[in-house]
Short mmCIF file of C-alpha atoms and ligand atoms in Angstrom, two decimals:
data_model
loop_
_atom_site.label_atom_id
_atom_site.label_comp_id
_atom_site.label_asym_id
_atom_site.label_seq_id
_atom_site.Cartn_x
_atom_site.Cartn_y
_atom_site.Cartn_z
CA MET A 11 -0.19 -0.37 0.20
CA GLY A 12 1.32 3.29 -0.99
CA LYS A 13 1.69 6.32 1.51
CA ILE A 14 -0.96 8.57 2.15
CA ALA A 15 -0.06 12.11 4.11
CA VAL A 16 -3.68 14.36 4.95
CA PHE A 17 -2.52 18.38 5.01
CA PRO A 18 -4.23 20.36 7.11
CA GLY A 19 -5.64 23.52 7.31
CA SER A 20 -8.25 26.08 7.46
CA PHE A 21 -7.25 27.32 3.41
CA ASP A 22 -9.90 30.30 4.06
CA PRO A 23 -8.97 30.64 1.30
CA LEU A 24 -6.04 28.66 -0.66
CA THR A 25 -2.73 30.52 -1.38
CA ASN A 26 -0.09 30.27 -3.59
CA GLY A 27 1.48 28.98 0.02
CA HIS A 28 -0.50 26.37 0.69
CA LEU A 29 0.00 25.18 -3.29
CA ASP A 30 3.89 25.10 -3.00
CA ILE A 31 2.93 22.75 -0.16
CA ILE A 32 0.35 20.54 -2.18
CA LYS A 33 2.78 20.29 -4.87
CA ARG A 34 6.45 19.61 -2.66
CA ALA A 35 4.62 17.07 -0.63
CA SER A 36 2.43 15.17 -3.86
CA ARG A 37 6.21 14.11 -4.44
CA ILE A 38 7.16 12.53 -1.36
CA PHE A 39 4.20 10.93 -0.78
CA ASP A 40 1.80 7.91 -3.39
CA GLU A 41 -1.22 10.37 -1.62
CA VAL A 42 -1.48 13.61 -0.42
CA ILE A 43 -5.27 14.31 0.95
CA VAL A 44 -5.65 18.17 1.82
CA ALA A 45 -8.43 18.37 4.30
CA MET A 46 -10.21 21.47 5.44
CA PHE A 47 -10.71 21.56 9.18
CA ILE A 48 -14.02 23.16 10.40
CA ASN A 49 -12.89 26.11 13.36
CA GLN A 50 -15.78 27.16 15.46
CA SER A 51 -13.67 30.26 16.54
CA LYS A 52 -12.89 31.16 12.88
CA LYS A 53 -15.36 32.64 11.27
CA PRO A 54 -14.37 31.72 7.67
CA LEU A 55 -14.87 34.28 4.47
CA PHE A 56 -15.47 30.72 1.52
CA THR A 57 -17.84 27.52 2.93
CA ILE A 58 -16.53 24.29 2.85
CA GLU A 59 -18.01 23.48 -0.45
CA GLU A 60 -16.68 27.12 -2.68
CA ARG A 61 -13.24 25.77 -0.40
CA VAL A 62 -12.82 22.25 -1.29
CA LYS A 63 -14.17 23.45 -5.15
CA LEU A 64 -11.46 25.82 -5.32
CA ILE A 65 -9.07 23.93 -3.88
CA GLU A 66 -10.25 20.52 -6.68
CA ASP A 67 -9.33 23.54 -9.57
CA VAL A 68 -5.85 24.43 -8.72
CA THR A 69 -4.49 20.70 -8.19
CA LYS A 70 -6.61 18.34 -10.57
CA THR A 71 -3.51 18.59 -13.11
CA PHE A 72 -1.29 16.46 -9.92
CA GLY A 73 -2.94 13.02 -9.97
CA ASN A 74 -2.09 12.10 -6.83
CA VAL A 75 -3.73 14.77 -4.52
CA SER A 76 -7.63 14.79 -3.78
CA VAL A 77 -9.10 17.27 -1.24
CA ASP A 78 -11.67 16.05 2.08
CA TYR A 79 -13.16 17.88 5.11
CA SER A 80 -13.68 17.00 8.36
CA THR A 81 -15.70 18.42 11.34
CA GLY A 82 -14.37 15.20 13.67
CA LEU A 83 -10.39 15.17 15.29
CA LEU A 84 -8.05 15.68 12.86
CA ILE A 85 -6.25 11.79 13.97
CA ASP A 86 -8.71 10.09 13.71
CA PHE A 87 -9.69 11.74 9.82
CA VAL A 88 -6.28 10.26 9.25
CA LYS A 89 -6.73 7.06 10.73
CA LYS A 90 -10.16 6.84 8.96
CA LYS A 91 -8.15 7.21 6.18
CA ASN A 92 -5.46 4.79 6.40
CA ALA A 93 -3.43 7.75 6.31
CA SER A 94 0.18 7.61 7.80
CA VAL A 95 1.08 11.26 7.88
CA ILE A 96 -0.30 14.69 8.48
CA VAL A 97 1.54 17.56 6.61
CA ARG A 98 2.33 20.42 7.69
CA GLY A 99 4.20 23.89 5.46
CA LEU A 100 6.62 26.08 8.59
CA ARG A 101 6.87 30.20 7.93
CA PRO A 102 8.87 31.61 10.31
CA GLY A 103 6.61 31.83 13.75
CA ASP A 104 5.19 29.11 13.42
CA PHE A 105 7.12 26.64 15.17
CA GLU A 106 5.78 27.22 19.18
CA TYR A 107 2.34 26.41 17.38
CA GLU A 108 3.10 23.88 15.44
CA LEU A 109 5.37 21.86 17.83
CA GLN A 110 2.42 21.27 20.11
CA ASN A 111 -0.15 20.14 17.55
CA ALA A 112 2.80 17.30 16.87
CA THR A 113 3.66 16.93 20.53
CA MET A 114 -0.87 16.47 21.07
CA ASN A 115 -0.96 14.16 18.06
CA ARG A 116 1.99 12.22 19.16
CA LYS A 117 0.19 11.99 22.38
CA LEU A 118 -2.52 10.34 21.36
CA ASP A 119 -1.10 7.81 18.29
CA ASP A 120 2.13 8.06 18.02
CA SER A 121 2.60 5.68 14.50
CA ILE A 122 1.35 8.72 12.30
CA GLU A 123 4.76 11.30 11.80
CA SER A 124 4.05 14.60 11.36
CA PHE A 125 6.25 16.45 8.53
CA PHE A 126 7.20 19.62 8.33
CA LEU A 127 8.50 21.28 4.73
CA MET A 128 9.79 24.82 5.49
CA THR A 129 8.30 27.61 3.54
CA ASN A 130 9.17 28.48 -0.15
CA PRO A 131 11.06 31.77 0.56
CA GLU A 132 8.82 33.54 -2.05
CA TYR A 133 5.67 32.91 0.45
CA SER A 134 7.57 33.53 3.34
CA PHE A 135 4.80 36.33 4.45
CA LEU A 136 2.48 35.00 3.04
CA SER A 137 -0.93 33.69 5.18
CA SER A 138 -4.67 33.11 3.91
CA SER A 139 -5.70 36.11 6.26
CA ILE A 140 -2.86 39.00 5.18
CA VAL A 141 -4.50 38.21 1.45
CA LYS A 142 -8.14 38.64 2.70
CA GLU A 143 -7.14 41.46 4.49
CA ALA A 144 -5.26 42.75 0.63
CA ALA A 145 -8.29 41.65 -1.25
CA LYS A 146 -10.84 43.90 1.04
CA HIS A 147 -8.93 46.93 0.46
CA HIS A 148 -9.38 45.94 -3.62
CA ALA A 149 -5.35 44.96 -3.49
CA ASN A 150 -4.30 43.67 -6.59
CA ILE A 151 -3.89 40.11 -5.02
CA GLU A 152 -2.60 38.15 -8.17
CA ASN A 153 0.83 37.45 -7.28
CA PHE A 154 -0.16 35.50 -4.06
CA VAL A 155 -2.81 33.45 -5.10
CA PRO A 156 -3.94 30.67 -8.45
CA LYS A 157 -6.04 32.53 -10.54
CA PRO A 158 -10.07 30.78 -10.12
CA ILE A 159 -9.33 31.27 -6.44
CA ALA A 160 -8.52 36.21 -7.00
CA LYS A 161 -11.19 35.58 -8.68
CA ALA A 162 -12.63 34.25 -6.65
CA LEU A 163 -11.16 36.77 -3.58
CA VAL A 164 -12.98 39.86 -5.91
CA GLU A 165 -16.44 38.76 -6.36
CA LYS A 166 -16.12 38.47 -2.78
CA PHE A 167 -14.98 41.61 -2.11
CA SER A 168 -17.06 43.23 -5.18
P1 ADP B 27 -3.92 26.60 10.09
O1 ADP B 27 -5.53 27.16 11.31
O2 ADP B 27 -4.18 25.10 9.92
O3 ADP B 27 -3.05 27.10 10.74
P2 ADP B 27 -3.82 27.40 7.69
O4 ADP B 27 -4.70 26.94 5.72
O5 ADP B 27 -3.58 28.82 8.21
O6 ADP B 27 -4.43 26.72 8.31
O7 ADP B 27 -2.78 26.33 6.85
C1 ADP B 27 -2.31 25.22 6.56
C2 ADP B 27 -0.99 24.88 6.96
O8 ADP B 27 0.07 25.43 5.61
C3 ADP B 27 -0.03 25.07 8.24
O9 ADP B 27 0.59 24.16 8.32
C4 ADP B 27 0.63 26.65 7.34
O10 ADP B 27 1.40 26.12 8.53
C5 ADP B 27 0.82 26.25 5.84
N1 ADP B 27 0.77 27.92 5.26
C6 ADP B 27 0.32 28.38 5.18
N2 ADP B 27 0.49 29.37 4.51
C7 ADP B 27 1.84 28.93 4.19
C8 ADP B 27 3.51 29.16 3.41
N3 ADP B 27 3.06 31.05 2.63
N4 ADP B 27 4.34 28.84 3.01
C9 ADP B 27 4.47 27.76 3.83
N5 ADP B 27 3.42 27.00 4.92
C10 ADP B 27 2.18 27.95 5.27
#
């Protein structure tokens, strides 16, 4: 059986930084599942259905990437999908938060490994929230997100 990795996140919306991690993970693992998790404390701009459709659209050429979502616990989702790896991207400042999550996940199930890919320096400043802030004020965001997502952001704020 091939190695299946889950890349969890909010992806509200997906940025070029996320896409770079997906692309690199898809070269390392046999299968990558991009999974949205419902975070009750964050009010999302895009619905789950909108985010799933947009990510499917921009990853359809990869061949081994699929998109899903869950309202449950990450570790349970990973096990349900027969995956053994959790992929996360690391930007400057992400380390402590990621270490806390990875440690908790290891305590919950130590057969599942957290795997970190360093941000591409070109995207190290990029986050969904900074892109949303720029789009809200009608700045040009085409260098920061894939085209269909730039279009969806312009529509949200028009
Ligand atoms: P979460 O709310 O789970 O942090 P995000 O959608 O913000 O969800 O991020 C999902 C994952 O993508 C995280 O591992 C985050 O560190 C990573 N990530 C976000 N932006 C970038 C970027 N510009 N470069 C590399 N990794 C990134």
